[in-house]
Coordinates of C-alpha atoms in Angstrom, one line a residue:
Chain G
X1 CA -18.3 -37.3 9.5
X2 CA -20.3 -34.9 11.5
X3 CA -19.6 -31.2 10.6
X4 CA -21.2 -28.4 13.0
X5 CA -24.3 -27.0 11.8
X6 CA -23.2 -23.6 12.2
X7 CA -20.2 -24.1 10.2
X8 CA -22.1 -26.1 7.5
X9 CA -24.4 -23.2 7.0
X10 CA -21.7 -20.4 6.3
X11 CA -21.3 -19.8 2.7
X12 CA -17.8 -20.0 1.2
X13 CA -16.2 -16.9 0.4
X14 CA -17.7 -15.5 -2.6
X15 CA -14.2 -14.3 -3.9
X16 CA -12.7 -17.4 -3.5
X17 CA -15.5 -19.4 -5.1
X18 CA -15.5 -17.1 -8.3
X19 CA -11.9 -17.6 -8.9
X20 CA -11.0 -21.1 -8.2
X21 CA -9.8 -21.4 -12.0
X22 CA -8.2 -18.1 -11.9
X23 CA -4.9 -19.3 -11.1
X24 CA -4.5 -21.5 -14.0
X25 CA -5.0 -18.7 -16.7
X26 CA -1.7 -17.6 -18.4
X27 CA -0.9 -14.0 -18.4
X28 CA -3.6 -12.8 -16.1
X29 CA -3.6 -9.5 -14.6
X30 CA -5.3 -9.4 -11.0
X31 CA -7.1 -6.4 -9.8
X32 CA -8.7 -8.8 -7.4
X33 CA -5.9 -8.6 -4.7
X34 CA -6.8 -7.1 -1.6
X35 CA -3.4 -6.6 -0.3
X36 CA -0.4 -4.2 -1.0
X37 CA 1.9 -5.1 -4.1
X38 CA 4.8 -3.8 -2.2
X39 CA 7.0 -6.1 -0.1
X40 CA 7.4 -5.2 3.4
X41 CA 9.9 -2.4 3.6
X42 CA 13.2 -3.9 4.1
X43 CA 14.1 -1.9 7.4
X44 CA 11.1 -3.8 8.8
X45 CA 11.9 -7.4 7.6
X46 CA 15.6 -6.7 8.6
X47 CA 14.5 -5.8 12.1
X48 CA 12.5 -9.1 12.3
X49 CA 15.8 -11.2 11.1
X50 CA 17.5 -9.6 13.6
X51 CA 15.5 -10.3 16.5
X52 CA 15.3 -14.0 15.5
X53 CA 19.1 -13.9 15.4
X54 CA 19.0 -12.6 19.0
X55 CA 16.9 -15.6 20.2
X56 CA 13.4 -13.8 20.0
X57 CA 11.4 -17.1 19.5
X58 CA 9.3 -17.2 22.4
X59 CA 5.7 -16.5 23.4
X60 CA 4.9 -12.7 24.5
X61 CA 2.4 -11.3 27.1
X62 CA -1.0 -12.2 26.0
X63 CA -1.5 -8.5 25.4
X64 CA 1.4 -8.3 23.1
X65 CA 4.9 -6.8 24.0
X66 CA 4.4 -3.7 26.1
X67 CA 7.0 -1.6 23.9
X68 CA 4.7 -2.3 21.0
X69 CA 1.6 -1.5 22.7
X70 CA 3.2 1.8 23.8
X71 CA 3.9 2.7 20.2
X72 CA 0.6 1.7 19.2
X73 CA -1.1 3.8 21.9
X74 CA 1.1 6.9 20.5
X75 CA 0.2 6.0 16.9
X76 CA -3.5 6.0 17.7
X77 CA -3.5 9.4 19.4
X78 CA -1.7 10.8 16.7
X79 CA -4.0 9.3 14.2
X80 CA -7.4 9.6 15.8
X81 CA -6.7 12.0 18.8
X82 CA -8.0 9.3 21.1
X83 CA -5.8 8.1 24.0
X84 CA -5.6 4.4 24.8
X85 CA -3.7 3.1 27.9
X86 CA -1.1 0.7 26.6
X87 CA -1.7 -1.3 29.6
X88 CA -5.2 -2.5 29.3
X89 CA -7.1 -0.6 26.3
X90 CA -4.8 -1.9 23.7
X91 CA -4.3 -5.7 22.6
X92 CA -2.2 -7.0 19.9
X93 CA -4.0 -9.4 17.6
X94 CA -3.2 -11.7 14.7
X95 CA -4.5 -9.4 11.9
X96 CA -7.6 -7.2 12.1
X97 CA -9.2 -10.6 11.0
X98 CA -8.8 -11.8 14.6
X99 CA -9.6 -8.4 16.1
X100 CA -13.1 -8.7 14.5
X101 CA -13.8 -12.2 15.8
X102 CA -12.5 -11.3 19.2
X103 CA -14.8 -8.2 19.3
X104 CA -17.7 -10.2 18.2
X105 CA -17.4 -13.0 20.5
X106 CA -16.7 -10.5 23.5
X107 CA -20.0 -8.6 23.1
X108 CA -22.5 -10.7 21.4
X109 CA -24.9 -13.3 22.9
X110 CA -26.9 -15.8 21.2
X111 CA -30.0 -14.0 19.6
X112 CA -28.2 -10.5 19.3
X113 CA -28.5 -8.7 16.2
X114 CA -25.4 -7.1 14.4
X115 CA -25.9 -4.7 11.9
X116 CA -23.3 -4.9 9.0
X117 CA -22.9 -1.9 7.0
X118 CA -22.4 -3.2 3.1
X119 CA -21.0 -3.2 0.9
X120 CA -18.6 -4.9 3.0
X121 CA -15.6 -7.2 3.5
X122 CA -16.7 -10.8 3.5
X123 CA -15.7 -12.0 7.0
X124 CA -18.0 -9.8 9.0
X125 CA -21.3 -11.9 8.8
X126 CA -19.6 -15.4 9.3
X127 CA -18.1 -14.1 12.4
X128 CA -21.3 -12.7 13.8
X129 CA -23.0 -16.1 12.9
X130 CA -20.0 -18.1 14.5
X131 CA -20.7 -16.0 17.7
X132 CA -24.4 -17.3 17.8
X133 CA -25.6 -13.8 16.6
X134 CA -27.9 -12.6 13.8
X135 CA -25.9 -10.4 11.2
X136 CA -28.3 -7.9 9.6
X137 CA -27.2 -6.2 6.4
X138 CA -27.4 -2.4 6.0
X139 CA -26.9 -1.2 2.7
X140 CA -25.0 2.0 1.9
X141 CA -25.9 3.5 -1.2
X142 CA -23.9 4.6 -4.2
X143 CA -25.8 7.7 -4.3
X144 CA -24.7 8.7 -1.1
X145 CA -21.0 7.7 -2.1
X146 CA -21.5 4.6 0.0
X147 CA -21.7 6.3 3.2
X148 CA -24.1 5.2 5.7
X149 CA -26.7 7.3 7.2
X150 CA -28.5 7.2 10.5
X151 CA -31.7 6.5 8.7
X152 CA -30.2 3.5 7.1
X153 CA -29.2 2.0 10.6
X154 CA -32.2 3.3 12.4
X155 CA -34.5 1.4 9.7
X156 CA -32.8 -1.9 10.9
X157 CA -32.5 -1.5 14.6
X158 CA -34.5 -3.7 16.9
X159 CA -34.5 -4.2 20.7
X160 CA -32.1 -6.9 19.9
X161 CA -29.5 -4.9 18.2
X162 CA -26.2 -4.8 20.2
X163 CA -23.7 -3.7 17.7
X164 CA -22.9 -2.2 14.3
X165 CA -19.7 -3.4 12.3
X166 CA -18.4 -0.8 9.7
X167 CA -15.3 -0.5 7.7
X168 CA -14.2 3.1 6.4
X169 CA -12.1 3.8 4.6
X170 CA -14.1 1.1 2.8
X171 CA -13.1 -2.3 1.1
X172 CA -14.5 -2.5 -1.5
X173 CA -15.9 0.7 -2.5
X174 CA -13.0 3.0 -1.4
X175 CA -15.5 5.3 0.3
X176 CA -14.7 7.4 3.3
X177 CA -16.9 8.9 6.0
X178 CA -15.9 12.4 6.8
X179 CA -16.4 13.8 10.2
X180 CA -19.8 15.4 9.6
X181 CA -21.3 12.1 8.1
X182 CA -19.8 10.3 11.1
X183 CA -21.3 12.6 13.7
X184 CA -24.8 11.7 13.4
X185 CA -23.8 7.9 13.5
X186 CA -22.0 8.7 16.6
X187 CA -25.2 10.5 18.0
X188 CA -27.2 7.4 17.3
X189 CA -24.6 5.1 18.9
X190 CA -25.0 7.2 22.1
X191 CA -28.5 7.3 22.2
X192 CA -29.2 3.8 21.5
X193 CA -26.0 2.4 23.3
X194 CA -24.8 0.6 20.4
X195 CA -21.1 -0.5 20.2
X196 CA -19.5 0.2 16.9
X197 CA -17.0 -2.1 15.8
X198 CA -14.9 0.0 13.5
X199 CA -12.6 -1.9 11.1
X200 CA -10.0 1.0 10.2
X201 CA -7.2 -1.0 8.9
X202 CA -7.2 1.4 5.6
X203 CA -7.0 4.4 8.2
X204 CA -3.6 5.7 6.5
X205 CA -4.9 5.3 3.0
X206 CA -7.1 8.4 2.7
X207 CA -6.4 10.9 -0.3
X208 CA -8.5 13.8 0.9
X209 CA -7.7 14.7 4.5
X210 CA -7.0 12.5 7.4
X211 CA -9.2 9.5 8.7
X212 CA -11.8 10.2 11.1
X213 CA -12.2 7.6 13.9
X214 CA -15.8 7.3 15.2
X215 CA -14.2 6.8 18.6
X216 CA -13.2 10.5 18.8
X217 CA -16.6 11.9 19.1
X218 CA -18.2 12.7 22.3
X219 CA -19.2 9.8 24.3
X220 CA -17.8 7.2 21.5
X221 CA -14.6 6.3 23.0
X222 CA -16.3 3.5 25.2
X223 CA -18.5 2.8 22.6
X224 CA -16.2 2.0 20.1
X225 CA -14.0 -0.9 19.2
X226 CA -11.3 0.6 17.0
X227 CA -9.4 -2.3 15.0
X228 CA -6.6 -1.2 13.1
X229 CA -3.5 -3.4 11.7
X230 CA -0.2 -3.4 10.1
X231 CA -1.0 -5.2 6.9
X232 CA -2.2 -2.5 4.5
X233 CA -0.3 0.8 5.7
X234 CA 3.0 -1.1 6.0
X235 CA 2.4 -3.8 3.6
X236 CA 2.7 -6.5 6.1
X237 CA -0.4 -8.6 5.4
X238 CA 1.6 -12.0 5.8
X239 CA 2.8 -11.2 9.1
X240 CA -0.8 -11.2 10.5
X241 CA -0.5 -8.4 12.9
X242 CA -3.1 -5.9 14.2
X243 CA -4.7 -4.5 17.1
X244 CA -7.8 -3.6 19.1
X245 CA -8.3 -0.1 21.1
X246 CA -11.4 0.5 23.2
X247 CA -12.7 0.8 26.7
X248 CA -10.7 -1.4 29.2
X249 CA -13.6 -3.4 30.2
X250 CA -14.4 -4.8 26.5
X251 CA -10.6 -5.0 25.5
X252 CA -10.1 -7.0 28.5
X253 CA -13.0 -9.2 27.6
X254 CA -11.5 -9.6 23.9
X255 CA -8.1 -10.5 25.8
X256 CA -9.6 -13.3 27.5
X257 CA -10.9 -14.8 24.2
X258 CA -7.6 -14.1 22.6
X259 CA -5.8 -15.7 25.8
X260 CA -7.6 -19.0 25.2
X261 CA -7.6 -19.2 21.5
X262 CA -4.6 -17.5 20.2
X263 CA -2.4 -17.1 23.3
X264 CA -0.5 -14.3 21.7
X265 CA 0.4 -12.7 18.2
X266 CA 3.8 -14.1 16.8
X267 CA 6.8 -12.3 18.3
X268 CA 8.8 -12.2 15.0
X269 CA 5.8 -10.2 13.5
X270 CA 5.6 -7.9 17.0
X271 CA 9.5 -7.1 16.8
X272 CA 8.9 -6.1 12.9
X273 CA 5.9 -3.8 13.8
X274 CA 8.0 -2.1 16.5
X275 CA 10.5 -1.1 13.8
X276 CA 7.4 -0.1 11.3
X277 CA 6.1 2.3 13.9
X278 CA 9.6 3.8 14.8
X279 CA 11.1 4.1 11.6
X280 CA 8.7 3.2 8.9
X281 CA 6.8 6.4 8.3
X282 CA 8.7 7.4 5.3
X283 CA 8.3 4.0 3.5
X284 CA 4.8 4.1 4.2
X285 CA 4.3 7.6 3.1
X286 CA 6.0 6.6 -0.4
X287 CA 3.5 3.7 -1.0
X288 CA 0.6 5.6 -0.1
X289 CA 1.7 8.5 -2.8
X290 CA 2.1 5.7 -5.3
X291 CA -1.3 4.6 -4.4
X292 CA -2.8 7.9 -5.0
X293 CA -1.2 8.1 -8.4
X294 CA -2.5 5.1 -9.5
X295 CA -6.2 5.9 -8.1
X296 CA -5.9 8.9 -10.2
X297 CA -5.0 6.9 -13.2
X298 CA -7.6 3.9 -12.6
X299 CA -10.6 6.2 -11.7
X300 CA -10.0 8.2 -14.9
X301 CA -9.6 5.4 -16.9
X302 CA -13.0 3.7 -15.8
X303 CA -14.7 6.9 -16.5
X304 CA -13.2 7.7 -19.9
X305 CA -14.5 4.0 -20.7
X306 CA -18.0 5.0 -19.7
X307 CA -17.9 2.9 -16.7
X308 CA -19.1 5.3 -14.3
X309 CA -16.7 5.2 -11.0
X310 CA -17.3 7.3 -8.1
X311 CA -14.2 8.9 -6.7
X312 CA -12.9 6.4 -4.1
X313 CA -11.2 8.7 -1.4
X314 CA -9.5 6.1 0.7
X315 CA -8.2 2.3 0.7
X316 CA -7.1 1.0 -2.7
X317 CA -10.1 0.1 -4.5
X318 CA -12.1 1.6 -7.4
X319 CA -15.7 0.5 -7.8
X320 CA -16.9 1.1 -11.2
X321 CA -20.4 0.2 -12.2
X322 CA -21.0 -1.9 -15.2
X323 CA -24.8 -1.4 -15.4
X324 CA -24.3 0.5 -18.6
X325 CA -23.0 -2.7 -20.5
X326 CA -26.3 -4.6 -19.9
X327 CA -24.5 -7.3 -18.2
X328 CA -24.6 -8.2 -14.5
X329 CA -21.4 -7.8 -12.4
X330 CA -20.7 -11.6 -12.5
X331 CA -21.3 -11.9 -16.2
X332 CA -18.8 -9.0 -16.9
X333 CA -16.4 -10.3 -14.5
X334 CA -16.6 -13.7 -16.0
X335 CA -16.1 -12.5 -19.4
X336 CA -13.2 -10.1 -18.3
X337 CA -11.5 -13.3 -16.9
X338 CA -11.8 -15.7 -19.5
X339 CA -11.7 -13.6 -22.5
X340 CA -9.3 -10.8 -21.5
X341 CA -7.5 -12.4 -18.6
X342 CA -8.2 -9.8 -16.2
X343 CA -9.6 -10.5 -12.6
X344 CA -11.7 -8.1 -11.3
X345 CA -14.2 -9.1 -8.2
X346 CA -18.1 -8.8 -9.0
X347 CA -19.6 -6.3 -6.4
X348 CA -22.3 -8.6 -5.5
X349 CA -20.1 -10.7 -3.4
X350 CA -19.9 -7.7 -1.0
X351 CA -23.6 -7.5 -0.4
X352 CA -26.9 -6.3 -2.1
X353 CA -25.7 -2.7 -2.6
X354 CA -22.4 -3.6 -4.4
X355 CA -24.5 -5.4 -7.1
X356 CA -23.6 -4.1 -10.7
X357 CA -20.3 -2.9 -9.7
X358 CA -16.6 -4.4 -9.9
X359 CA -14.2 -4.2 -7.0
X360 CA -10.7 -3.3 -8.9
X361 CA -7.6 -3.1 -6.7
X362 CA -4.8 -0.7 -7.7
X363 CA -2.4 -2.2 -5.5
X364 CA -0.9 -3.4 -8.6
X365 CA 1.9 -1.7 -10.9
X366 CA 0.9 1.2 -12.9
X367 CA 1.9 -0.6 -16.2
X368 CA -0.6 -3.4 -15.2
X369 CA -3.4 -1.1 -14.5
X370 CA -2.9 0.6 -17.9
X371 CA -2.7 -2.6 -19.7
X372 CA -5.8 -4.0 -17.8
X373 CA -7.8 -0.7 -18.7
X374 CA -6.6 -1.6 -22.3
X375 CA -8.0 -5.0 -21.9
X376 CA -11.2 -3.8 -20.5
X377 CA -11.7 -1.3 -23.2
X378 CA -11.4 -4.2 -25.8
X379 CA -14.1 -6.1 -24.0
X380 CA -16.3 -3.4 -23.9
X381 CA -16.1 -2.7 -27.5
X382 CA -16.9 -6.5 -28.4
X383 CA -19.8 -6.2 -26.1
X384 CA -20.9 -3.1 -28.0
X385 CA -20.9 -4.9 -31.3
X386 CA -22.7 -7.9 -30.0
X387 CA -25.3 -5.5 -28.8
X388 CA -25.4 -3.2 -31.7
X389 CA -27.8 -5.3 -34.1
X390 CA -30.3 -6.2 -31.4
X391 CA -30.7 -2.4 -30.7
X392 CA -31.0 -1.7 -34.5
X393 CA -33.9 -4.7 -34.8
X394 CA -35.5 -2.9 -32.2
X395 CA -35.7 0.4 -33.6
Chain S
X1 CA 5.8 20.0 -7.5
X2 CA 8.2 18.0 -5.8
X3 CA 6.3 15.0 -6.8
X4 CA 6.9 15.7 -10.6
X5 CA 10.7 15.5 -9.9
X6 CA 10.5 12.4 -7.8
X7 CA 8.6 10.6 -10.7
X8 CA 11.0 11.8 -13.3
X9 CA 13.8 10.9 -11.1
X10 CA 12.4 7.3 -11.0
X11 CA 11.4 7.2 -14.8
X12 CA 12.8 9.8 -16.8
X13 CA 10.4 8.7 -19.9
X14 CA 7.2 9.8 -18.1
X15 CA 5.4 12.1 -20.6
X16 CA 3.7 15.3 -19.1
X17 CA 0.3 13.8 -19.8
X18 CA 1.3 10.6 -17.9
X19 CA 2.5 12.9 -14.9
X20 CA -0.7 14.9 -15.1
X21 CA -2.9 11.9 -14.8
X22 CA -1.0 10.4 -11.9
X23 CA -0.8 13.8 -10.0
X24 CA -3.9 15.3 -10.6
X25 CA -2.2 18.5 -12.3
X26 CA -2.6 19.9 -15.7
X27 CA -0.7 18.8 -18.4
X28 CA 0.5 22.1 -19.4
X29 CA 1.4 23.1 -15.8
X30 CA 3.6 19.8 -15.7
X31 CA 5.1 20.7 -19.2
X32 CA 6.0 24.3 -17.9
X33 CA 7.2 23.1 -14.7
X34 CA 9.5 20.5 -16.3
X35 CA 10.7 23.4 -18.9
X36 CA 11.6 25.7 -15.9
X37 CA 13.4 23.0 -14.0
X38 CA 15.5 22.0 -17.1
X39 CA 16.0 25.9 -17.7
X40 CA 17.2 26.2 -14.2
X41 CA 19.6 23.2 -14.3
X42 CA 17.5 21.4 -11.5
X43 CA 17.1 18.6 -14.1
X44 CA 20.5 18.3 -15.4
X45 CA 19.9 15.6 -17.9
X46 CA 18.1 12.5 -18.7
X47 CA 19.6 9.3 -18.9
X48 CA 19.5 5.5 -18.5
X49 CA 21.1 3.2 -15.9
X50 CA 22.9 0.7 -17.6
X51 CA 24.0 -2.8 -16.2
X52 CA 27.0 -2.9 -18.4
X53 CA 28.1 -6.4 -16.8
X54 CA 24.9 -7.9 -18.0
X55 CA 25.4 -6.4 -21.6
X56 CA 28.7 -8.2 -21.6
X57 CA 30.8 -5.3 -21.7
X58 CA 34.1 -5.3 -19.9
X59 CA 33.9 -1.9 -18.2
X60 CA 36.5 -1.5 -15.4
X61 CA 35.9 1.0 -12.4
X62 CA 37.9 2.1 -9.9
X63 CA 37.6 4.3 -6.9
X64 CA 40.7 6.7 -6.6
X65 CA 41.4 8.3 -3.0
X66 CA 43.4 11.8 -3.7
X67 CA 45.2 13.3 -1.1
X68 CA 45.5 17.2 -2.1
X69 CA 48.0 19.8 -0.5
X70 CA 46.5 23.2 -1.2
X71 CA 48.5 26.2 -2.8
X72 CA 47.7 29.8 -2.0
X73 CA 45.1 30.9 -4.4
X74 CA 44.3 27.4 -5.3
X75 CA 41.2 25.8 -3.7
X76 CA 39.7 22.3 -3.7
X77 CA 37.2 23.4 -6.2
X78 CA 39.7 24.4 -8.9
X79 CA 41.4 21.3 -8.8
X80 CA 38.3 19.3 -8.7
X81 CA 37.2 21.1 -11.7
X82 CA 40.2 19.9 -13.4
X83 CA 39.9 16.4 -12.5
X84 CA 36.0 16.3 -13.2
X85 CA 36.9 17.6 -16.8
X86 CA 38.5 14.2 -17.5
X87 CA 35.7 12.0 -19.2
X88 CA 36.9 8.8 -17.3
X89 CA 35.9 10.6 -14.2
X90 CA 32.4 9.3 -13.4
X91 CA 32.1 10.9 -10.0
X92 CA 34.1 13.2 -8.3
X93 CA 33.5 14.6 -4.6
X94 CA 35.2 16.3 -1.7
X95 CA 35.3 14.0 1.3
X96 CA 36.1 14.1 4.9
X97 CA 38.5 11.4 6.6
X98 CA 42.2 10.6 5.6
X99 CA 42.1 11.7 2.0
X100 CA 40.5 14.7 0.3
X101 CA 38.8 14.0 -3.3
X102 CA 37.2 10.7 -3.9
X103 CA 36.8 9.8 -7.5
X104 CA 34.8 7.1 -9.3
X105 CA 36.6 6.5 -12.8
X106 CA 35.5 4.0 -15.7
X107 CA 37.9 2.8 -18.5
X108 CA 37.8 -0.3 -20.6
X109 CA 40.8 -2.1 -19.0
X110 CA 42.9 -1.9 -15.8
X111 CA 45.9 -1.1 -17.6
X112 CA 43.9 2.0 -19.1
X113 CA 42.8 3.2 -15.9
X114 CA 46.2 2.7 -14.0
X115 CA 47.8 4.6 -16.6
X116 CA 45.2 7.4 -16.4
X117 CA 45.8 7.8 -12.8
X118 CA 49.5 7.8 -13.1
X119 CA 49.7 10.1 -16.1
X120 CA 46.7 12.5 -15.4
X121 CA 45.8 12.7 -11.7
X122 CA 49.1 11.7 -9.8
X123 CA 51.4 14.2 -11.6
X124 CA 49.3 17.2 -10.8
X125 CA 51.2 19.8 -8.8
X126 CA 48.7 19.8 -5.8
X127 CA 48.1 15.8 -5.6
X128 CA 50.3 14.4 -2.9
X129 CA 49.2 11.1 -2.8
X130 CA 46.9 8.5 -4.6
X131 CA 45.5 5.2 -3.8
X132 CA 43.4 3.1 -6.3
X133 CA 40.6 0.6 -5.6
X134 CA 39.5 -1.3 -8.5
X135 CA 35.7 -2.2 -8.4
X136 CA 35.0 -6.0 -8.5
X137 CA 31.4 -5.9 -8.5
X138 CA 28.5 -3.4 -8.4
X139 CA 25.8 -4.4 -6.2
X140 CA 23.8 -1.0 -6.0
X141 CA 24.4 2.1 -8.4
X142 CA 22.5 5.2 -8.3
X143 CA 19.8 3.8 -6.3
X144 CA 19.1 0.6 -8.4
X145 CA 19.7 -2.8 -6.9
X146 CA 21.6 -5.0 -9.3
X147 CA 19.9 -8.3 -7.9
X148 CA 16.8 -9.7 -9.6
X149 CA 13.8 -7.8 -8.5
X150 CA 11.7 -9.6 -5.5
X151 CA 8.9 -11.3 -7.7
X152 CA 5.3 -11.1 -6.9
X153 CA 4.2 -13.8 -4.6
X154 CA 0.8 -13.1 -4.0
X155 CA -2.2 -15.3 -4.7
X156 CA -4.4 -13.9 -7.7
X157 CA -7.4 -13.4 -5.4
X158 CA -7.9 -13.3 -1.8
X159 CA -9.4 -14.2 0.6

């Protein structure tokens, strides 16, 4: 059977590959899940059920329901201070995943280079490749709290560079980009006329001040495609609903691709999202407060165990280093899974700069987090015992 | 500080150390605050929410609507206080609408509760009328839903 070369060349998701066997292990605790452990707030589910009862089962406008786009536009203004027209600057997508694909396909020609800030979520590079572009890795370093700098980007820019994909608050590190750090990136994007594809799906999950969107800087509104969605903030991963905001010309181009591939996002999810934006803020706040409490516990837990963990100020991931154990992240992760039945994703699957780290999601109950920390402590002790004799013979 | 109370309201067994770790406060600060809240009566008491049905206990509950006529010098508060002192009374509140006091009472048998109303509540001088509604089944009690928890349906890793 013939499979297109472009697709054959795509690597399988590193996360998937590593844990094919994980689901068969009993009493496993997963810190590997990139989705909230909360079920969608009941009022949101109920609104969708009611919509079904009233017969909302049709297509919507390719753009999405106007009422929803108006609410999104207002939400984005409150969240980022940037004003997007609900008419032609706001597009409802089936998750941010589709938004990334649309953004890349709307602006990338074959041969174009797209900078991907790493460590990063695993879908950006494949999306660029499928659009015929060339992804170019840019490593954000742990020494700079995983914030990308102007110099990091400049070192990789060529005359073929058209865009940068970045994701703050970041999966997998939990890093955020404060305004002062974003400013130099914004300046560079304006100078070099680069489009910034900004995946801001964790925008509501910041634990020290409000999220700053790069679109809010001078001249950046038209140079940014802001992607956001309902999955994380409202615990709505399975509904597949996100949105893209930006300059009318680029959003209309994305709409064209969306129109011919997806047609529109599911109406049941759109009806649910209307309720989420209208009345779901309290539910969201409670979930975020709970993440923050778990964040404190897990970060302190890792640091107390000697696995140095920089303080994640956003999203719901901690990214401790396992370099002190003498094992690679993959080795550590494997032993943790098979010996202690705890899943944590090796940082190397998220790019070069993730090597030596583990991604640990704290979208898991407090009891599970504490139990997992206990099991990790056990593993560390065993590793230490194995290594102790070696060290002695050396000295 | 509000967060400390919210956490305790959800799980009264959290220790000051655990609360400190979760909120980023100092352990002593938490302990002092909780002690102060106990002293002020903001925290009244710590107790478990028990599903007696599940335990197999045949507890009987009833909601009693009480209509009251006030005498000079006797307000709702003093009648409510008298009624509240009976251990059978779980909740007692003044409500708007077609009756005045709304009680939740608890006993071992329907007969026991019926006699309690007939002997202790109805004869009170200010009580004009009572209506008794026996509870058949509790679905949500003090914020706790008595149905099974929705299980975690997530895949163990993603994507």
